[in-house]
Short mmCIF file of C-alpha atoms in Angstrom, two decimals:
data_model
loop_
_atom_site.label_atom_id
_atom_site.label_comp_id
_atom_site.label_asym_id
_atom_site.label_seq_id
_atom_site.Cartn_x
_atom_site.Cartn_y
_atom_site.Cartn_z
CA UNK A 1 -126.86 84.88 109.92
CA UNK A 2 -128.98 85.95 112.89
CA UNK A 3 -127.20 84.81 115.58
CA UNK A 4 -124.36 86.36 114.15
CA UNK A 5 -126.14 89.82 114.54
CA UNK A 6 -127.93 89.29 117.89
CA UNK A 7 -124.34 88.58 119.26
CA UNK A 8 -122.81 91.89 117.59
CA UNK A 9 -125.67 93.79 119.27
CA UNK A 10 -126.51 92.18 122.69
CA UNK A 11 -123.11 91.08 123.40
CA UNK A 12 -120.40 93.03 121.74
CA UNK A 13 -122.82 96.21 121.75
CA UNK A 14 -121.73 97.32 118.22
CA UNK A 15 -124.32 99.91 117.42
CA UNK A 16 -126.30 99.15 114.01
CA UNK A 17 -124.12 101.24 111.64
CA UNK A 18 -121.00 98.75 112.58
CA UNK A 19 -123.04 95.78 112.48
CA UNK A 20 -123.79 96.77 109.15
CA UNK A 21 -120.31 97.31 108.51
CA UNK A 22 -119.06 94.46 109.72
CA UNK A 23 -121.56 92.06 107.74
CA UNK A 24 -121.01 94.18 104.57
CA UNK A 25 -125.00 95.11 104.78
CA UNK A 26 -127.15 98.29 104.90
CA UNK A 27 -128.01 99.50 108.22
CA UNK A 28 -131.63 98.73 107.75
CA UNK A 29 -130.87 95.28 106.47
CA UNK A 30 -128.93 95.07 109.91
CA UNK A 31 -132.00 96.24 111.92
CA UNK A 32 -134.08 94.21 109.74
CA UNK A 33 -132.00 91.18 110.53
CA UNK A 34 -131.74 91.88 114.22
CA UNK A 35 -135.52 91.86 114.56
CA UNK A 36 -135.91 89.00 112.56
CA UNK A 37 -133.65 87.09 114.62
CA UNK A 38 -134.80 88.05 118.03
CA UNK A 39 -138.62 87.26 116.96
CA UNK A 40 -137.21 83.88 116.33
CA UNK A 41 -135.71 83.97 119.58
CA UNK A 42 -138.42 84.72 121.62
CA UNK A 43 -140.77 82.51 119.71
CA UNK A 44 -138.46 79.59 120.65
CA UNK A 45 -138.02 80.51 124.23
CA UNK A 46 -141.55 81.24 124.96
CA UNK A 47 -143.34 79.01 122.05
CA UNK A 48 -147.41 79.62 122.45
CA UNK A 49 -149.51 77.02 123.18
CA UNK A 50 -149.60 74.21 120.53
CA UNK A 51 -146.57 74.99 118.80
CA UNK A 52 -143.54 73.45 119.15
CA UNK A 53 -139.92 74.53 117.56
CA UNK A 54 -137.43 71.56 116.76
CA UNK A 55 -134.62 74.21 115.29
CA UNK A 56 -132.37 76.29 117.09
CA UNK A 57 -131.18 79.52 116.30
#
């Protein structure tokens, strides 16, 4: 589900409102899942000191 809807946005550029439409969700459950997914991303690529991620996104 979140990679789904960092690709629509960073690669395909779909603005939120399509996202939305395209995942059958509200547009604020699209922005909601878009910064969900790329505080998971950056946590992963720049984990702090101590912490260490075994999943990927």
């Amino acid at each position: 589900r979140l990679r789904e809807v960092v690709v629509l946005r960073d690669v395909y550029e779909l603005p939120h409102e399509d996202i939305a439409r395209e995942l059958g969700i509200s547009v604020s459950a699209a922005k909601v899942r878009l910064h969900r997914a790329r505080r998971r991303l950056r946590a992963l690529l720049f984990p702090l000191p101590g912490e260490e991620h075994a999943d990927a996104v």
